[in-house]
Each structure stands twice: as C-alpha cells, then as structure tokens.
Amino acid sequence: MTLSAAERNRPRWRSEDPLLGWVGAVCLAGLAFFLRRWHLGTPHAFSFDETYYAKDAWSLLNHGYVRGYVEDADKTILNGDVTGLWQDGPSMIVHPEVGKWLIAGGIELFGMEPSGWRFASALVGALMVLVMCRFVRRVTGSTVLGLVAGLLLSIDGLHLVLSRLALLDIFLAFFLLCGVHCVVADRQWLRERLASGRHSRALGLWRPWLLLGGVAFGLACGTKWSAAYTLAAFGLLAWLWSAGARRAFGQRRPLLRSLVLDGLPAFVALVGVAAATYVASWTGWLVHAEAYEQAFSNTQYTSYGGGEQWPTATEPDAEGLGEVRQSLRSLWSYHQDVYTFHSHFLDDSTHVYASRPSTWLVMGRPVGVDAQTDIRPGTQGCEAPSDSSCIRQVLLIGNPVIWWGGCLAMVASLLLWVGARDWRHGVAVVGLASTWLPWFLYDDRPIFFFYAITCLPFLVLSLALAMGHLIGTTDMPTPRRTFGVVVAGSYTVLALVAFAWFWPIWTDALLTKSEWDARIWFQRWI
C-alpha cells in the first residue's frame, strides 16, 4: 500500500496505533481501578454525604423509591443490620437518581457496607480514566498524549478520593466527559462527510455521535442538574463548529445554512435525547408517584414548596395514559419543590469546609471527609513519640502539580483559542467555563471544592495540549523537541512524586503528627 505524503510525514509519536492506544488505555484504567479498590472499605464509616446517598441507594434498590429512615440508622447499618430502619413514607431527596441507582448496583453486589456502596464510584472512576485517554487522543491526534492525560487523571487526589466515596460527583464528571467526547467526535464525523461530498445540503437527524452525547448528557443531568450548563455550552459549540465546517468547504451562507440544516436536527439529537433520557431516569419515581402524591397531600411534606400541596395530591387516581400524565405532573411539582429547596433553604446555612469558586482551581479550601486526629502512641500501630500522636485522614484535595500546572496551561489555552483560533483549546476553555463559572451564581450558599471535579478533565486536556506544543510536530531530534520532551517528562514525573507524597492523606493511612504536618502546606488545608 502506498502512503500519501501527509501520512509519510506524520510524526510516529502522533500516529494512531489502535492496539497500543487501546491496550495502554485499558491498562491505565486497570491500574486506576486497583488503586481505587485498594482497602475501599476503609474507613468503616459513612464519610461526609455518604450518609444520604448510600441509604437512598439501598432504598431505591429494595423499595423502588427513596423512603425516609429512622434516626441513628448509621450506627445500626455499620453493625451489619438493615432491618426496621426505613419508614413507610417517601423521603424528600434534593438530587436526581442516576448516581444513587449506580451506588445501589454496588450494594447489590457487595452488600450494605462501605466497600459495597463505594464500589460503583471506584468502577466509574477507572472507566473515566479510559475515556480520558481516548478523548485526548481524539482531540490531539496523539496516542502518547492521550495516555499521558489518562495517567494524570488517575493520579489526581480529588479524582482518587471521589472514586473511593459514595458521592454523586464522580458520576457527574464521568457522564459529562462522555458527553463532551461525543460532541467532539461528531465534529470530526461531520467534517469527514462534508469533505467526501455527503450531507453537503442537509445532515438530517442521523447524527450518531450526538445521539450518544444526548444520552450521556441526560444521564449527567440525571445525576446533578448542574450538567445542564455544559450541555448548553457544547450544544452551542457544536452548531458553531458545523457552521465553520460548511464555510471551510466553500458553502454559501454557512451560518444560516448550519442553523437551519444542522442546528435544528442537532438540537433534537442532543437536547431532545438528553431530555428524554433524563425523564426516563426517573422511572422508579414515576412508578411510585402515587406514594409521593399521598405523602404530599399531608402538609408536613410541603415545607419546601412553601406549604402548598401538589395539584395531583387531591385528584382521584387516573388510569392508562391519564395515569402517566398525572405522574409526570407530580414529578414536575416535585422538581419545583426541589428547586425551592436549592434556591432558598440553603442561603442561610453554613459549613466549615464551604469555599468560594474563586479558590477552587488553586485548591484554596479542601474538604475533610473523615479524620481520627488523636491516635495515641502504641495504639493502632502508632509509633509517634510519647509527647505526640498519630492521625488518619481522608482529605478531598487534588494533586497540586496537576491543578496548579493546569491553571497555567489553561491561560495558554485561552490565548491560543482566541488568538490562533485553535478549536482544540476551545474545547478545554469552554469545558472549564461551563463547569466552573456557573457556580459563581451560587457562592452565597455552602458549596465545596470537590464540585470542581467536573473541571479536572479540561485542565488535564489543556496540560496535554501544552505538552504537544512543547514537543512539536516532528520526530527529528531538534533542540525544541528535546526541550519539550524533557519538560513534559519532568512534569509527569513530578506529578507522580506528588501522588506518592499525598497518598496517605487521600487513603486514611496512618501518619505521625509531624508526617501529617509536612503534607498540609497551608493553614486553610486543615
């Protein structure tokens, strides 16, 4: 087979080797899963908001909807007993159900214990590393950069700890990354067809990557509503990309043509499918809507809605399609109550680990999810001096090398997107903006650094792009390439060293007080 000139001149380090790319990505994901599965049941406790999500997941699994539970249920569950803890009436949950259904899957496999309710997070965290490798490979065209990006994601502390806790944010980050990956894949799919002369006039509803992206974004919104911002941002970006593609291939009035011929079908494929997926994720709730309607006919359940009953609470039960419509109306009322809770009932609350979004990217205020701060010498293996003590801690904090380096890389991405119009950097900038900036609207209520896990893939993408620019596009042994390889390699090694250094405070390992102090670099990290 004769290679084209472009293929002959393509750098070997950027060439696509399907076997190397996939095997490397799967191996990295396997390593990530091993690190996240290691002593997953430690600490043997409900850490932070696990107390809500694990019990909600068990209720979904066993009752089909979330029921309330008795006080002090945590202690009984940790002692291995789950009987007699759940009440008959439904519970007012304030987040959608997709993440809790995933947690329920781990409980079904391994039981109602810490390793059971954390298993889904560990699995999804490892799968996110796999997707990260392929995502960066697709954006950069480099198998090596894709694998480096997957490695960086796998050794970040925030990603590691959230993959070892039954919280919702790791699922949200995973589905968002999948959705953005699909939108980028659709960009390439569309340009290939325009280049070959297909779909030159119209594209139609068949946009397979956007359809998959719609499913992914729907699942993300079904985990936390904040995913809607990223869906909107990349939906708009997909339309602008299609207009740019039509302009590049010489079509007249590309913006208008793209709006009519691409924009409407793309909206259906992406937003419409996402909406349908979101509603479908509430199937368990809809099947048991009658239980909620009966409960919310009682004013003790209506405080979040301002004391008002749902219209469906006093209506007679319908049948057939009427029952479906009634259940959907009840779900809408439920969403109104949840929105009221988020927008009004949290405004005056406080939390010791709350932080402002302006500090997130530099890790100004991490979150302590579990700690034993006064382990005396001679107990639990503590070998501290007699006048000191040992500490076990799980701290939700990132790898400083990755986060601080990612901030610098993102500045370069912004300049290169605006100045050089490099669409790849646009993915990083839009991804960060859509996952980070919306939180500034809510900085008057308790919000936490670990919400920024959705920003992390875009910081890593920006780092990978920066490495690519440093290394260059040639395999020839030039000074620039040597410099770039040394800088990129040194940075990756430094991130690995930081990972090993902070590992104990991410995994509840035993440290003396002096060893712990050496890892807490700033007062606000306490």
Coordinates of C-alpha atoms in Angstrom, one line a residue:
M1 CA 0.0 0.0 0.0
T2 CA 1.3 3.4 -1.0
L3 CA 1.2 6.1 1.7
S4 CA 0.3 9.7 1.0
A5 CA 2.8 12.5 1.6
A6 CA 0.9 13.6 4.7
E7 CA 0.9 10.0 6.1
R8 CA 4.7 9.7 5.4
N9 CA 5.4 13.0 7.2
R10 CA 3.2 12.3 10.2
P11 CA 5.3 12.0 13.4
R12 CA 5.5 8.5 14.7
W13 CA 4.7 9.7 18.2
R14 CA 1.4 11.1 16.9
S15 CA 0.4 8.1 14.8
E16 CA -2.6 6.1 15.7
D17 CA -1.8 2.6 16.7
P18 CA -5.2 1.1 17.7
L19 CA -3.6 -1.8 19.6
L20 CA -1.2 0.5 21.5
G21 CA -3.8 3.1 22.2
W22 CA -6.5 0.7 23.4
V23 CA -4.2 -1.6 25.3
G24 CA -2.5 1.3 27.0
A25 CA -5.8 2.9 27.9
V26 CA -7.2 -0.3 29.3
C27 CA -4.0 -0.9 31.4
L28 CA -4.2 2.6 32.8
A29 CA -7.8 2.1 33.7
G30 CA -7.0 -1.3 35.3
L31 CA -4.2 0.4 37.4
A32 CA -6.6 3.2 38.4
F33 CA -9.2 0.6 39.4
F34 CA -6.7 -1.3 41.5
L35 CA -5.7 2.0 43.4
R36 CA -9.3 2.9 43.9
R37 CA -10.4 -0.6 45.0
W38 CA -7.5 -1.0 47.5
H39 CA -8.9 -1.0 51.0
L40 CA -12.0 0.5 49.7
G41 CA -13.9 -0.3 52.9
T42 CA -11.6 2.0 54.9
P43 CA -12.7 4.0 56.8
H44 CA -15.5 1.8 58.0
A45 CA -17.9 4.7 58.3
F46 CA -20.3 7.0 56.5
S47 CA -17.9 9.6 55.2
F48 CA -19.4 13.1 54.6
D49 CA -22.6 12.9 52.5
E50 CA -22.4 9.1 52.1
T51 CA -24.9 9.1 54.9
Y52 CA -27.5 10.3 52.5
Y53 CA -26.6 8.7 49.2
A54 CA -25.9 5.2 50.5
K55 CA -29.2 4.9 52.4
D56 CA -31.1 6.4 49.4
A57 CA -29.5 3.9 47.1
W58 CA -30.4 1.0 49.4
S59 CA -34.0 2.3 49.5
L60 CA -34.1 2.5 45.7
L61 CA -32.8 -1.0 45.4
N62 CA -35.2 -2.5 47.8
H63 CA -38.3 -0.3 47.5
G64 CA -38.1 1.2 44.1
Y65 CA -38.1 4.8 45.5
V66 CA -36.4 6.6 48.3
R67 CA -38.0 6.2 51.7
G68 CA -37.3 8.0 55.0
Y69 CA -35.3 6.3 57.7
V70 CA -35.2 6.4 61.5
E71 CA -32.7 8.5 63.5
D72 CA -29.3 6.9 64.3
A73 CA -29.7 4.5 61.4
D74 CA -26.0 4.8 60.5
K75 CA -24.7 3.0 63.6
T76 CA -27.1 0.1 63.1
I77 CA -26.1 -0.2 59.4
L78 CA -22.4 -0.2 60.2
N79 CA -23.0 -3.0 62.7
G80 CA -24.4 -5.1 59.8
D81 CA -28.2 -4.7 60.4
V82 CA -30.5 -3.0 57.9
T83 CA -33.9 -4.2 59.3
G84 CA -36.5 -1.9 60.6
L85 CA -34.7 1.3 59.7
W86 CA -36.8 2.5 56.8
Q87 CA -40.2 4.2 57.2
D88 CA -43.2 3.7 55.0
G89 CA -43.4 7.2 53.6
P90 CA -41.2 8.7 50.8
S91 CA -38.2 10.9 51.5
M92 CA -37.7 14.4 50.1
I93 CA -34.5 14.0 48.0
V94 CA -32.8 17.0 46.5
H95 CA -30.8 15.4 43.7
P96 CA -31.8 13.2 40.8
E97 CA -31.5 9.5 41.0
V98 CA -29.0 8.2 38.4
G99 CA -26.0 8.3 40.7
K100 CA -27.9 6.7 43.5
W101 CA -29.0 3.9 41.2
L102 CA -25.3 3.3 40.4
I103 CA -24.4 3.2 44.0
A104 CA -27.3 0.7 44.5
G105 CA -25.6 -1.6 42.0
G106 CA -22.6 -1.9 44.2
I107 CA -24.7 -2.5 47.2
E108 CA -26.5 -5.3 45.4
L109 CA -23.1 -6.9 44.6
F110 CA -21.3 -6.4 47.9
G111 CA -23.9 -5.6 50.5
M112 CA -24.8 -2.6 52.5
E113 CA -21.4 -1.8 53.8
P114 CA -18.7 0.8 52.9
S115 CA -17.0 -1.3 50.2
G116 CA -20.4 -2.0 48.7
W117 CA -21.7 1.5 48.5
R118 CA -18.3 2.8 47.2
F119 CA -17.8 0.1 44.5
A120 CA -19.7 1.9 41.8
S121 CA -17.6 5.1 42.3
A122 CA -14.3 3.1 42.0
L123 CA -15.5 1.4 38.8
V124 CA -16.8 4.6 37.2
G125 CA -13.6 6.4 38.3
A126 CA -11.5 3.8 36.5
L127 CA -13.7 4.0 33.4
M128 CA -13.3 7.8 33.4
V129 CA -9.5 7.3 33.0
L130 CA -10.2 5.1 30.0
V131 CA -12.5 7.7 28.4
M132 CA -10.0 10.4 29.2
C133 CA -7.3 8.6 27.2
R134 CA -9.5 8.2 24.2
F135 CA -10.9 11.7 24.5
V136 CA -7.5 13.4 24.5
R137 CA -6.4 11.0 21.7
R138 CA -9.3 12.2 19.6
V139 CA -8.7 15.9 20.3
T140 CA -4.9 15.9 19.9
G141 CA -4.4 13.1 17.4
S142 CA -1.7 11.6 19.7
T143 CA -1.8 8.3 21.3
V144 CA 1.0 9.2 23.6
L145 CA -0.7 12.4 24.8
G146 CA -3.9 10.5 25.4
L147 CA -2.1 8.0 27.6
V148 CA -0.3 10.8 29.5
A149 CA -3.6 12.6 30.1
G150 CA -5.2 9.3 31.4
L151 CA -2.2 8.9 33.7
L152 CA -2.5 12.4 35.1
L153 CA -6.2 12.0 35.7
S154 CA -5.6 8.7 37.5
I155 CA -3.0 10.2 39.9
D156 CA -5.0 13.2 40.9
G157 CA -6.1 13.2 44.5
L158 CA -9.5 14.7 44.1
H159 CA -10.4 12.1 41.4
L160 CA -8.9 9.3 43.6
V161 CA -10.8 10.2 46.7
L162 CA -14.1 10.8 45.0
S163 CA -13.6 7.4 43.3
R164 CA -13.4 5.9 46.8
L165 CA -16.6 7.6 48.2
A166 CA -20.3 7.1 47.6
L167 CA -20.9 10.7 46.4
L168 CA -22.5 11.8 43.2
D169 CA -19.8 14.0 41.7
I170 CA -17.6 11.3 40.2
F171 CA -20.6 10.0 38.2
L172 CA -21.5 13.5 37.1
A173 CA -17.9 14.1 35.9
F174 CA -17.8 10.8 34.0
F175 CA -21.1 11.4 32.1
L176 CA -20.1 15.0 31.3
L177 CA -16.7 13.8 29.9
C178 CA -18.5 11.1 27.8
G179 CA -21.0 13.8 26.5
V180 CA -18.2 16.2 25.5
H181 CA -16.3 13.4 23.9
C182 CA -19.3 12.6 21.8
V183 CA -19.7 16.2 20.7
V184 CA -16.0 16.3 19.6
A185 CA -16.5 13.0 17.7
D186 CA -19.5 14.5 16.0
R187 CA -17.4 17.4 14.8
Q188 CA -15.0 15.0 13.1
W189 CA -17.8 12.9 11.8
L190 CA -19.5 15.9 10.2
R191 CA -16.3 17.2 8.6
E192 CA -15.4 13.8 7.1
R193 CA -18.8 13.7 5.4
L194 CA -18.7 17.2 4.1
A195 CA -15.2 16.5 2.7
S196 CA -16.5 13.5 0.9
G197 CA -19.5 15.3 -0.5
R198 CA -22.0 13.6 1.6
H199 CA -24.5 15.7 3.6
S200 CA -23.5 18.8 1.6
R201 CA -27.0 20.1 1.6
A202 CA -28.6 18.7 4.8
L203 CA -27.4 16.5 7.5
G204 CA -30.7 15.2 8.9
L205 CA -31.4 13.7 12.3
W206 CA -28.9 10.9 11.9
R207 CA -26.0 12.3 14.0
P208 CA -24.9 9.1 15.8
W209 CA -22.4 10.7 18.0
L210 CA -24.8 13.5 19.0
L211 CA -27.4 10.9 19.8
L212 CA -24.9 9.2 22.1
G213 CA -23.9 12.5 23.5
G214 CA -27.6 13.2 24.3
V215 CA -27.8 10.0 26.3
A216 CA -24.6 10.9 28.2
F217 CA -25.7 14.5 29.0
G218 CA -29.1 13.2 30.0
L219 CA -27.5 10.8 32.5
A220 CA -25.3 13.7 33.7
C221 CA -28.4 15.9 34.3
G222 CA -30.0 12.8 36.0
T223 CA -27.1 12.9 38.4
K224 CA -26.9 16.6 39.1
W225 CA -28.7 19.5 37.5
S226 CA -25.5 21.5 37.0
A227 CA -24.8 19.4 34.0
A228 CA -27.3 21.5 32.0
Y229 CA -24.8 24.3 31.7
T230 CA -22.2 22.1 30.0
L231 CA -24.9 20.6 27.7
A232 CA -25.9 24.2 26.6
A233 CA -22.3 25.3 26.1
F234 CA -21.3 22.3 23.9
G235 CA -24.6 22.3 22.1
L236 CA -23.9 25.9 21.0
L237 CA -20.3 25.0 20.2
A238 CA -21.4 22.0 18.0
W239 CA -23.6 24.4 16.0
L240 CA -20.7 26.9 15.6
W241 CA -18.4 24.0 14.5
S242 CA -20.9 22.9 11.9
A243 CA -21.0 26.5 10.5
G244 CA -17.2 26.6 10.4
A245 CA -17.1 23.3 8.6
R246 CA -19.6 24.5 5.9
R247 CA -17.6 27.7 5.5
A248 CA -14.3 25.7 5.2
F249 CA -15.8 23.6 2.4
G250 CA -17.0 26.7 0.4
Q251 CA -20.7 26.6 1.0
R252 CA -22.6 29.9 0.7
R253 CA -24.3 31.4 3.8
P254 CA -22.7 28.8 6.1
L255 CA -24.1 30.3 9.4
L256 CA -27.7 30.4 8.1
R257 CA -27.3 27.0 6.4
S258 CA -25.9 25.5 9.5
L259 CA -28.6 26.9 11.7
V260 CA -31.4 25.5 9.5
L261 CA -29.9 22.3 8.3
D262 CA -27.7 21.3 11.2
G263 CA -28.9 23.3 14.2
L264 CA -32.4 22.0 14.4
P265 CA -31.6 18.3 13.9
A266 CA -28.6 18.6 16.3
F267 CA -30.9 20.2 18.9
V268 CA -33.2 17.2 18.7
A269 CA -30.4 14.7 18.7
L270 CA -28.5 16.3 21.6
V271 CA -31.0 18.2 23.8
G272 CA -34.1 16.2 22.9
V273 CA -32.4 12.9 23.6
A274 CA -30.9 14.3 26.8
A275 CA -34.4 15.4 28.0
A276 CA -35.9 12.0 27.2
T277 CA -33.0 10.2 28.9
Y278 CA -33.4 12.5 32.0
V279 CA -37.2 11.8 32.3
A280 CA -36.5 8.1 31.8
S281 CA -34.0 8.1 34.7
W282 CA -37.0 8.9 37.0
T283 CA -38.8 5.7 36.0
G284 CA -38.6 4.3 39.6
W285 CA -40.1 7.6 40.9
L286 CA -42.8 7.7 38.3
V287 CA -43.9 4.1 39.0
H288 CA -44.3 5.0 42.7
A289 CA -45.7 8.5 42.1
E290 CA -48.9 7.6 44.0
A291 CA -46.8 7.2 47.2
Y292 CA -45.5 10.7 46.8
E293 CA -48.9 12.2 45.9
Q294 CA -50.4 10.7 49.1
A295 CA -47.4 11.9 51.2
F296 CA -47.5 15.4 49.8
S297 CA -51.2 15.7 50.5
N298 CA -50.0 16.0 54.1
T299 CA -48.7 19.5 54.9
Q300 CA -45.7 18.1 56.8
Y301 CA -44.2 17.2 53.4
T302 CA -44.9 20.5 51.7
S303 CA -42.5 22.9 53.6
Y304 CA -40.1 23.1 50.7
G305 CA -42.9 24.1 48.4
G306 CA -44.0 26.9 50.6
G307 CA -46.6 24.9 52.3
E308 CA -48.6 24.3 49.2
Q309 CA -50.0 20.9 48.2
W310 CA -49.4 19.5 44.7
P311 CA -52.5 19.7 42.4
T312 CA -52.3 15.9 41.9
A313 CA -52.3 15.3 45.7
T314 CA -56.1 15.7 45.9
E315 CA -57.1 14.3 42.4
P316 CA -58.6 10.9 42.0
D317 CA -56.2 8.3 40.6
A318 CA -56.3 8.2 36.8
E319 CA -55.8 5.1 34.6
G320 CA -54.0 4.4 31.4
L321 CA -52.4 7.4 29.7
G322 CA -54.1 9.6 32.2
E323 CA -52.1 7.9 35.0
V324 CA -48.9 8.6 33.0
R325 CA -49.8 12.3 32.6
Q326 CA -50.7 12.5 36.3
S327 CA -47.4 11.0 37.3
L328 CA -45.5 13.4 35.1
R329 CA -47.4 16.4 36.6
S330 CA -46.5 15.1 40.1
L331 CA -42.8 14.8 39.0
W332 CA -43.0 18.4 37.8
S333 CA -44.4 19.6 41.2
Y334 CA -41.6 17.6 42.9
H335 CA -39.0 19.4 40.8
Q336 CA -40.5 22.7 41.8
D337 CA -40.1 21.8 45.4
V338 CA -36.5 20.7 45.0
Y339 CA -35.7 23.9 43.1
T340 CA -37.2 25.9 46.0
F341 CA -35.0 24.0 48.4
H342 CA -31.8 24.7 46.5
S343 CA -32.6 28.3 45.8
H344 CA -34.0 29.4 49.2
F345 CA -33.4 26.9 52.0
L346 CA -29.6 26.8 51.7
D347 CA -29.0 30.5 51.5
D348 CA -28.5 31.0 55.3
S349 CA -26.7 27.7 56.1
T350 CA -23.0 27.4 56.7
H351 CA -20.4 24.7 56.7
V352 CA -16.8 24.6 58.0
Y353 CA -15.5 23.3 54.7
A354 CA -17.5 25.5 52.4
S355 CA -15.5 27.5 49.9
R356 CA -15.9 30.1 47.1
P357 CA -15.5 29.0 43.5
S358 CA -12.7 31.6 43.0
T359 CA -10.5 29.5 45.2
W360 CA -11.3 26.1 43.7
L361 CA -8.7 25.9 40.8
V362 CA -5.9 26.7 43.2
M363 CA -7.3 24.3 45.9
G364 CA -7.8 27.1 48.5
R365 CA -10.1 25.1 50.8
P366 CA -10.1 21.3 50.6
V367 CA -12.8 19.1 52.3
G368 CA -12.0 16.8 55.2
V369 CA -14.4 13.8 54.8
D370 CA -13.1 11.7 57.6
A371 CA -10.4 12.0 60.3
Q372 CA -9.1 10.4 63.5
T373 CA -6.9 13.2 64.9
D374 CA -5.6 11.9 68.3
I375 CA -4.4 8.4 68.0
R376 CA -2.1 7.8 70.9
P377 CA 1.3 6.2 70.6
G378 CA 1.2 2.4 71.0
T379 CA -2.4 2.1 69.6
Q380 CA -3.4 1.2 66.0
G381 CA 0.3 0.9 65.2
C382 CA 1.1 4.5 66.0
E383 CA 4.9 4.9 66.5
A384 CA 4.9 8.6 67.3
P385 CA 7.0 9.9 70.3
S386 CA 5.2 9.8 73.6
D387 CA 4.6 13.5 73.6
S388 CA 2.9 13.4 70.1
S389 CA 0.2 11.5 68.3
C390 CA -0.9 10.0 65.0
I391 CA -3.5 10.9 62.5
R392 CA -5.7 9.1 59.9
Q393 CA -7.4 11.4 57.4
V394 CA -9.3 11.3 54.1
L395 CA -8.9 14.8 52.6
L396 CA -10.6 15.8 49.4
I397 CA -7.8 17.7 47.8
G398 CA -6.2 17.5 44.3
N399 CA -2.6 16.8 43.2
P400 CA -1.1 20.3 43.4
V401 CA 1.2 19.7 40.4
I402 CA -1.8 18.9 38.2
W403 CA -4.1 21.6 39.4
W404 CA -1.6 24.5 39.6
G405 CA 0.1 23.4 36.3
G406 CA -3.4 23.0 34.8
C407 CA -4.2 26.6 35.7
L408 CA -1.1 27.9 33.8
A409 CA -1.9 25.7 30.8
M410 CA -5.5 27.0 30.7
V411 CA -4.2 30.5 30.4
A412 CA -2.2 29.4 27.4
S413 CA -5.3 27.6 26.0
L414 CA -7.4 30.8 26.3
L415 CA -4.8 32.8 24.4
L416 CA -4.4 30.1 21.7
W417 CA -8.1 29.7 21.2
V418 CA -8.7 33.4 20.9
G419 CA -5.5 34.3 19.1
A420 CA -4.8 31.3 17.0
R421 CA -8.4 30.1 16.7
D422 CA -7.3 26.6 17.6
W423 CA -10.5 24.7 18.2
R424 CA -8.8 22.1 20.5
H425 CA -8.0 24.7 23.1
G426 CA -11.6 25.9 22.7
V427 CA -12.8 22.5 24.0
A428 CA -10.7 23.0 27.1
V429 CA -11.7 26.6 27.7
V430 CA -15.4 26.0 27.1
G431 CA -15.3 22.9 29.2
L432 CA -13.8 24.7 32.1
A433 CA -16.0 27.7 31.8
S434 CA -19.2 25.7 31.7
T435 CA -18.3 23.6 34.7
W436 CA -16.8 26.3 36.9
L437 CA -18.2 29.7 36.2
P438 CA -21.9 28.9 36.9
W439 CA -21.0 28.2 40.5
F440 CA -20.3 31.9 41.0
L441 CA -24.0 32.4 40.8
Y442 CA -24.4 30.3 44.0
D443 CA -21.4 31.4 46.1
D444 CA -23.8 32.8 48.8
R445 CA -24.7 29.2 49.9
P446 CA -22.4 26.3 51.1
I447 CA -20.6 24.9 48.1
F448 CA -17.5 22.8 48.1
F449 CA -14.2 22.4 46.3
F450 CA -15.0 18.8 45.2
Y451 CA -17.7 20.2 42.9
A452 CA -14.7 21.2 40.7
I453 CA -14.1 17.5 39.8
T454 CA -16.0 18.3 36.6
C455 CA -13.4 20.9 35.7
L456 CA -10.5 18.5 36.1
P457 CA -10.7 16.7 32.7
F458 CA -10.5 20.1 30.9
L459 CA -7.4 21.1 32.9
V460 CA -5.8 17.8 32.0
L461 CA -6.7 18.3 28.4
S462 CA -5.1 21.8 28.5
L463 CA -2.0 20.2 30.0
A464 CA -1.8 17.6 27.3
L465 CA -2.2 20.3 24.6
A466 CA 0.6 22.3 26.2
M467 CA 2.9 19.3 26.2
G468 CA 2.1 18.7 22.5
H469 CA 3.0 22.3 21.7
L470 CA 6.3 22.0 23.6
I471 CA 7.3 18.7 21.8
G472 CA 6.3 19.9 18.4
T473 CA 5.1 18.0 15.3
T474 CA 8.3 16.4 14.1
D475 CA 10.3 13.3 15.1
M476 CA 13.6 14.9 14.1
P477 CA 16.0 15.4 17.0
T478 CA 15.7 19.2 17.2
P479 CA 16.6 21.3 20.3
R480 CA 13.0 22.3 20.6
R481 CA 11.8 18.7 20.6
T482 CA 14.4 17.7 23.2
F483 CA 13.5 20.6 25.4
G484 CA 9.8 19.7 25.1
V485 CA 10.3 16.0 25.9
V486 CA 12.4 16.9 28.9
V487 CA 9.9 19.4 30.3
A488 CA 6.9 17.2 29.7
G489 CA 8.6 14.1 31.1
S490 CA 9.8 16.0 34.1
Y491 CA 6.4 17.4 34.8
T492 CA 4.8 14.0 34.6
V493 CA 7.4 12.5 37.0
L494 CA 6.9 15.4 39.4
A495 CA 3.1 14.7 39.4
L496 CA 3.9 11.0 40.2
V497 CA 6.1 12.1 43.1
A498 CA 3.4 14.3 44.4
F499 CA 0.9 11.5 44.1
A500 CA 3.1 9.2 46.2
W501 CA 3.6 12.0 48.8
F502 CA 0.0 12.8 49.3
W503 CA -1.3 9.2 49.1
P504 CA -1.6 8.8 52.9
I505 CA -3.9 11.7 53.4
W506 CA -6.1 10.5 50.5
T507 CA -6.5 7.0 51.7
D508 CA -6.9 7.1 55.5
A509 CA -3.3 5.9 56.1
L510 CA -1.6 6.2 59.5
L511 CA 0.7 9.2 59.8
T512 CA 2.5 10.7 62.8
K513 CA 1.6 14.3 63.5
S514 CA 4.9 15.6 62.0
E515 CA 4.4 13.5 58.8
W516 CA 0.9 14.9 58.5
D517 CA 2.1 18.5 59.1
A518 CA 4.6 18.0 56.2
R519 CA 1.7 17.4 53.8
I520 CA -0.5 20.2 55.0
W521 CA 1.2 23.1 53.2
F522 CA -1.3 25.8 54.1
Q523 CA -3.4 26.7 57.1
R524 CA -6.6 26.6 55.1
W525 CA -5.9 23.0 54.2
I526 CA -6.6 22.0 57.8

